[in-house]
Coordinates of C-alpha atoms and ligand atoms in Angstrom, one line a residue:
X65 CA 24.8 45.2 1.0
X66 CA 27.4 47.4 2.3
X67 CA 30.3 48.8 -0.8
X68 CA 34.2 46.9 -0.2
X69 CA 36.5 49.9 1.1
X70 CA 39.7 48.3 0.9
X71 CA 42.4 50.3 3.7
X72 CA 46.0 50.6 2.7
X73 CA 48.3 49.2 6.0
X74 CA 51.6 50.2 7.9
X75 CA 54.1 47.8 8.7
X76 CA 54.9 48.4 12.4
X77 CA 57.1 45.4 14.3
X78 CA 54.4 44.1 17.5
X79 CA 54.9 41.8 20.2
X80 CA 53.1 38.7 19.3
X81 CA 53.5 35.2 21.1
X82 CA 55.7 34.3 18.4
X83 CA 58.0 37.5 19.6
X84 CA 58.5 40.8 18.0
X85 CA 57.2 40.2 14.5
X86 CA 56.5 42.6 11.6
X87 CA 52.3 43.0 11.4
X88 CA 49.8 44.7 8.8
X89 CA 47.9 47.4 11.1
X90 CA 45.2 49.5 10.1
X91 CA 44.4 51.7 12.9
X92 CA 40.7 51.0 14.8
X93 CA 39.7 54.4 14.0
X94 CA 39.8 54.1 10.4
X95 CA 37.7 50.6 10.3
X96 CA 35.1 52.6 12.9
X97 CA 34.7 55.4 10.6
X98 CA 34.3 53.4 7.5
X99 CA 31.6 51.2 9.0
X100 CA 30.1 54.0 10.7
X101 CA 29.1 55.6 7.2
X102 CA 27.9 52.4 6.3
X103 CA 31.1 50.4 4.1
X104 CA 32.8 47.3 4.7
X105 CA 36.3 47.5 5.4
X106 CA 39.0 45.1 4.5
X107 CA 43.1 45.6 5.4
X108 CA 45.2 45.9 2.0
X109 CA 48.7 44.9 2.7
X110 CA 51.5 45.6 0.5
X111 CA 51.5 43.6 -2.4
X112 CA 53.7 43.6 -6.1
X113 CA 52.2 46.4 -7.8
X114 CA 51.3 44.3 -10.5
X115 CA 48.6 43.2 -8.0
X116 CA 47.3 46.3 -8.1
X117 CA 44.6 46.1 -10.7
X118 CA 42.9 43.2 -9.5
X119 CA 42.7 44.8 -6.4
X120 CA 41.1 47.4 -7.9
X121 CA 38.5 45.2 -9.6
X122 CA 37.2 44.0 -6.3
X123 CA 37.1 47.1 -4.0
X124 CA 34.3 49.4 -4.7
X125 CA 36.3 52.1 -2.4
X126 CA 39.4 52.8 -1.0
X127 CA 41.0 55.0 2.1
X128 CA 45.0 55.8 1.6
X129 CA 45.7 55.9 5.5
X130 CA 48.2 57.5 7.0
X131 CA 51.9 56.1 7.9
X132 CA 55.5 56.9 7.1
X133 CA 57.1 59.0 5.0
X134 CA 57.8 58.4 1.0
X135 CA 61.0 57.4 0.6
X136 CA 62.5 60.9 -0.9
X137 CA 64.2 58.8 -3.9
X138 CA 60.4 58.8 -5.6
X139 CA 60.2 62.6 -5.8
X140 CA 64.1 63.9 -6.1
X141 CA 64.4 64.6 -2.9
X142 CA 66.8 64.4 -0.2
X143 CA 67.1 62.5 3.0
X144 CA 66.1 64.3 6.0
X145 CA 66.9 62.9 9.3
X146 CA 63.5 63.2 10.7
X147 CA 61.9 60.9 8.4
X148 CA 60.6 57.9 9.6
X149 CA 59.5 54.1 8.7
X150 CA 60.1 54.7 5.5
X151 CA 58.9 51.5 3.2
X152 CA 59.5 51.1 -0.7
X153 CA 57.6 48.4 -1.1
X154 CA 54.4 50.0 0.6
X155 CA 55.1 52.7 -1.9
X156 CA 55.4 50.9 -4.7
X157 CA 52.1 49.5 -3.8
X158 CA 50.2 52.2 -2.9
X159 CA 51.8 53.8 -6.5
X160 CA 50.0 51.6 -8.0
X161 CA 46.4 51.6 -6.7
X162 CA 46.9 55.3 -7.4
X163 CA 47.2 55.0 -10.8
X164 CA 45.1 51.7 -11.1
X165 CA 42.8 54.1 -9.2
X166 CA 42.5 56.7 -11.3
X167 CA 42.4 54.6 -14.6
X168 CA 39.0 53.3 -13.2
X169 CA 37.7 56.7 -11.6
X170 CA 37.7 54.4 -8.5
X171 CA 36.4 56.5 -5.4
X172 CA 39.1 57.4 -3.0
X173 CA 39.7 59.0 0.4
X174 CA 43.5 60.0 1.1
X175 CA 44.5 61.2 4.0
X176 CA 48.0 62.0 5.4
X177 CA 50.4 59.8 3.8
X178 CA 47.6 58.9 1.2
X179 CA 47.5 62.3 0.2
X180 CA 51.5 62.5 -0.5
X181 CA 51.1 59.0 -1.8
X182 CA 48.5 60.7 -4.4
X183 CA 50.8 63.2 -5.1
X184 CA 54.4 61.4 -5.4
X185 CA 52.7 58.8 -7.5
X186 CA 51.0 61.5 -10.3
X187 CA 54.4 63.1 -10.7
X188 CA 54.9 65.5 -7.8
X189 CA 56.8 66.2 -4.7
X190 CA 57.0 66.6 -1.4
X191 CA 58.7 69.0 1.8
X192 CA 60.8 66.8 3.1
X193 CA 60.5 68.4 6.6
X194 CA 58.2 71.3 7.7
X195 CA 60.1 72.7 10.4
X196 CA 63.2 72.6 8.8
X197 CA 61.9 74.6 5.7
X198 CA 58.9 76.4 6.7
X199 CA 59.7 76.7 10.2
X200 CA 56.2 75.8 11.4
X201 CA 55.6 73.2 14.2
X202 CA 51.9 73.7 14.7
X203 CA 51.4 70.4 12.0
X204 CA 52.5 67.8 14.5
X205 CA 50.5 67.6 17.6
X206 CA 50.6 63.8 18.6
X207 CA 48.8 61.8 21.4
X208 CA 45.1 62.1 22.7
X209 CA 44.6 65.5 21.5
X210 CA 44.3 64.5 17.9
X211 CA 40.6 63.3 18.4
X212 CA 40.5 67.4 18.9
X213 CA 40.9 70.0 15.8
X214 CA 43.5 72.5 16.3
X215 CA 43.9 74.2 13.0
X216 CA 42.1 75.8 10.7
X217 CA 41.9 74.8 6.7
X218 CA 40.6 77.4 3.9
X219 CA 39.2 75.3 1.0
X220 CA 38.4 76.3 -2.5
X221 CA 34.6 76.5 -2.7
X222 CA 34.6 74.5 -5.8
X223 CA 36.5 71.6 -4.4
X224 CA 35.3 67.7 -3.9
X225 CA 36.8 68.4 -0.3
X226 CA 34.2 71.7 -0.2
X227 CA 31.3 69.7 -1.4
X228 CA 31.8 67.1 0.7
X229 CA 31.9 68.8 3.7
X230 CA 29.8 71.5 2.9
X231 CA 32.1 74.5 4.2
X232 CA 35.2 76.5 2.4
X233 CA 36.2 76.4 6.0
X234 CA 37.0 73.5 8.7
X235 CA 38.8 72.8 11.9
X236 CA 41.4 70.2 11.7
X237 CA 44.1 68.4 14.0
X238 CA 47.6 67.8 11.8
X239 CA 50.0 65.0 12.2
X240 CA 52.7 65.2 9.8
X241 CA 56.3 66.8 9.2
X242 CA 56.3 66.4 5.4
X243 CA 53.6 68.5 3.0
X244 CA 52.6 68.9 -1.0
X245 CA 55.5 70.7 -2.8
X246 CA 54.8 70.6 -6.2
X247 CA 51.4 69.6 -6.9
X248 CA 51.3 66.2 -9.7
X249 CA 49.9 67.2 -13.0
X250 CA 45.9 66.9 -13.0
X251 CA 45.7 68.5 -9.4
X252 CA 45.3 71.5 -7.6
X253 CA 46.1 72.5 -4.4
X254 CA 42.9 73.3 -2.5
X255 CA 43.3 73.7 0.7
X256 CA 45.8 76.1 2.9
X257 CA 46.6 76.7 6.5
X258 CA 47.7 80.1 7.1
X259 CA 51.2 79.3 6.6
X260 CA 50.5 78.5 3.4
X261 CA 50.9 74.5 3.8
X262 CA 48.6 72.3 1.5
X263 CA 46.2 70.9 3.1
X264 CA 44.1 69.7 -0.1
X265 CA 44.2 68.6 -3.5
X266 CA 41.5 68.5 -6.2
X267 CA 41.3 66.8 -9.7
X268 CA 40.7 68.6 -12.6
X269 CA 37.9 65.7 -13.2
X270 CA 35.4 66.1 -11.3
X271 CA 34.3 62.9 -12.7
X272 CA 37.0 61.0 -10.3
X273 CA 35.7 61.0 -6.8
X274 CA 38.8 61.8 -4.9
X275 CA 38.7 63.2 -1.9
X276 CA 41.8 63.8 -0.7
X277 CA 43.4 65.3 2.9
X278 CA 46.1 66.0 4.8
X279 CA 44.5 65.6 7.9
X280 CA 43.4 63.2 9.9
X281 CA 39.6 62.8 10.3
X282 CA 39.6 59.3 11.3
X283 CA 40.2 60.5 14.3
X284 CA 38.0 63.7 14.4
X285 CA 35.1 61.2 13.6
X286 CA 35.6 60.0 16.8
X287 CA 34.2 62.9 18.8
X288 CA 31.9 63.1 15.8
X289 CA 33.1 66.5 13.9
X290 CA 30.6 66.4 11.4
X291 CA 33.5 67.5 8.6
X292 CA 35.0 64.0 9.5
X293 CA 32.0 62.0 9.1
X294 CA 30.8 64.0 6.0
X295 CA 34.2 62.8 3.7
X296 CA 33.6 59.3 4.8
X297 CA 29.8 59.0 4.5
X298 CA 30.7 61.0 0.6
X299 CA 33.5 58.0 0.2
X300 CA 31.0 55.5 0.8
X301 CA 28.6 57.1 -0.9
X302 CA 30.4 57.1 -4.2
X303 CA 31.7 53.7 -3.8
X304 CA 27.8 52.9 -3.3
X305 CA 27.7 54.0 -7.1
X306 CA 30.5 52.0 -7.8
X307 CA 29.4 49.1 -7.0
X308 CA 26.2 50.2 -8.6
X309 CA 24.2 49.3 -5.1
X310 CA 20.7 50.7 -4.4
X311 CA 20.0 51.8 -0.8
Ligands
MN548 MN1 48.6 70.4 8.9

């Protein structure tokens, strides 16, 4: 009996037979990774967040995936005009399993957008734009090459991330524009580039198994970086204890 890792999903607009219609979409390389360690994905789509907690109840796991950006209204901030598919109501959903999430201790894996989702929803912020501010380009490499790591991440030793992985050090690729501001009350930044962009947070409760990213190692697992694989085998892994299974 495999754990349930429910997969939050972007809303992109795909052909279909019926025409261009809106569609639910978690990305191949997400569902590969979570089966690979051994869980049983399911596609979450946006929902009312009063849905959340039922949600919650029946998942033993669950992956923030990546997307578009939070619309800036959630944290105070200001329109940028580089943000992209922004989405409310896949906000207001994904708010909710946070907090739902964290009520229950519920094992999680942000990543990306997950891991700004995490943030915005606990009370803090976000750059709205990391070239504008920080002047860096070097976190947005798009297309094939993101199977490849490209950056490198220092991690607190004493971090879920760390234990996890088993390093205070990995290689990662980086696909976003916005970063952590102002870390949400009951976190820590954890994780840095050499620019100084967050790259992890950690709970003060150790006792919450969140694991949570800024990468992208959905798509390292594919060329089977061993970082990658580690945070989703330890997701799985707690959501095996979750769901109180025996292996
Ligand atoms: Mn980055």
């Amino acid at each position: 009996m495999n754990p349930i890792i429910g997969i939050t999903s972007r809303q992109p607009v795909i052909k279909t037979s019926g025409g261009e219609l809106e569609a639910h979409v978690v990305n191949k390389v997400y569902t590969d990774a979570v089966i690979r360690a051994g869980g049983t994905p399911i596609t979450l789509p946006p929902v009312a967040p009063s849905e959340a907690s039922r949600i919650v109840d029946r998942i033993d796991g669950l992956v923030l995936s990546g997307g578009g950006d939070i619309d800036p209204s959630f944290y105070g901030g200001k329109p940028h005009d580089d943000m992209y598919a922004i989405d409310p109501r896949r906000d207001e959903f994904e708010f909710a399993l946070v907090r739902e999430a964290q009520s229950r201790k519920l094992p999680v894996l942000a990543i990306c957008r997950g891991l700004q989702v995490l943030n915005v929803a606990l009370g803090g912020s976000l750059i709205e734009d990391i070239p504008s501010e920080i002047g860096s380009t070097d976190h947005s490499v798009r297309g094939p090459e993101v199977v490849n790591c490209h950056q490198t991440v220092k991690i607190e030793p004493d971090s879920l991330v760390a234990a996890a992985i088993n390093n205070s050090e990995a290689c990662v690729n980086s696909i976003h524009h916005q970063a952590v501001r102002q870390v949400a009350p009951g976190f820590r930044a954890a994780g840095w580039t050499s620019d100084g962009v967050v790259e992890v947070l950690d709970p003060d409760d150790h006792s919450w198994p969140i694991l949570a990213v800024q990468w992208h190692p959905e798509y390292l697992a594919v060329e089977d970086d061993e970082a990658s694989l580690a945070l989703f085998a330890a997701l799985v892994e707690s959501a095996n204890h979750q769901a109180n299974i025996t292996q």
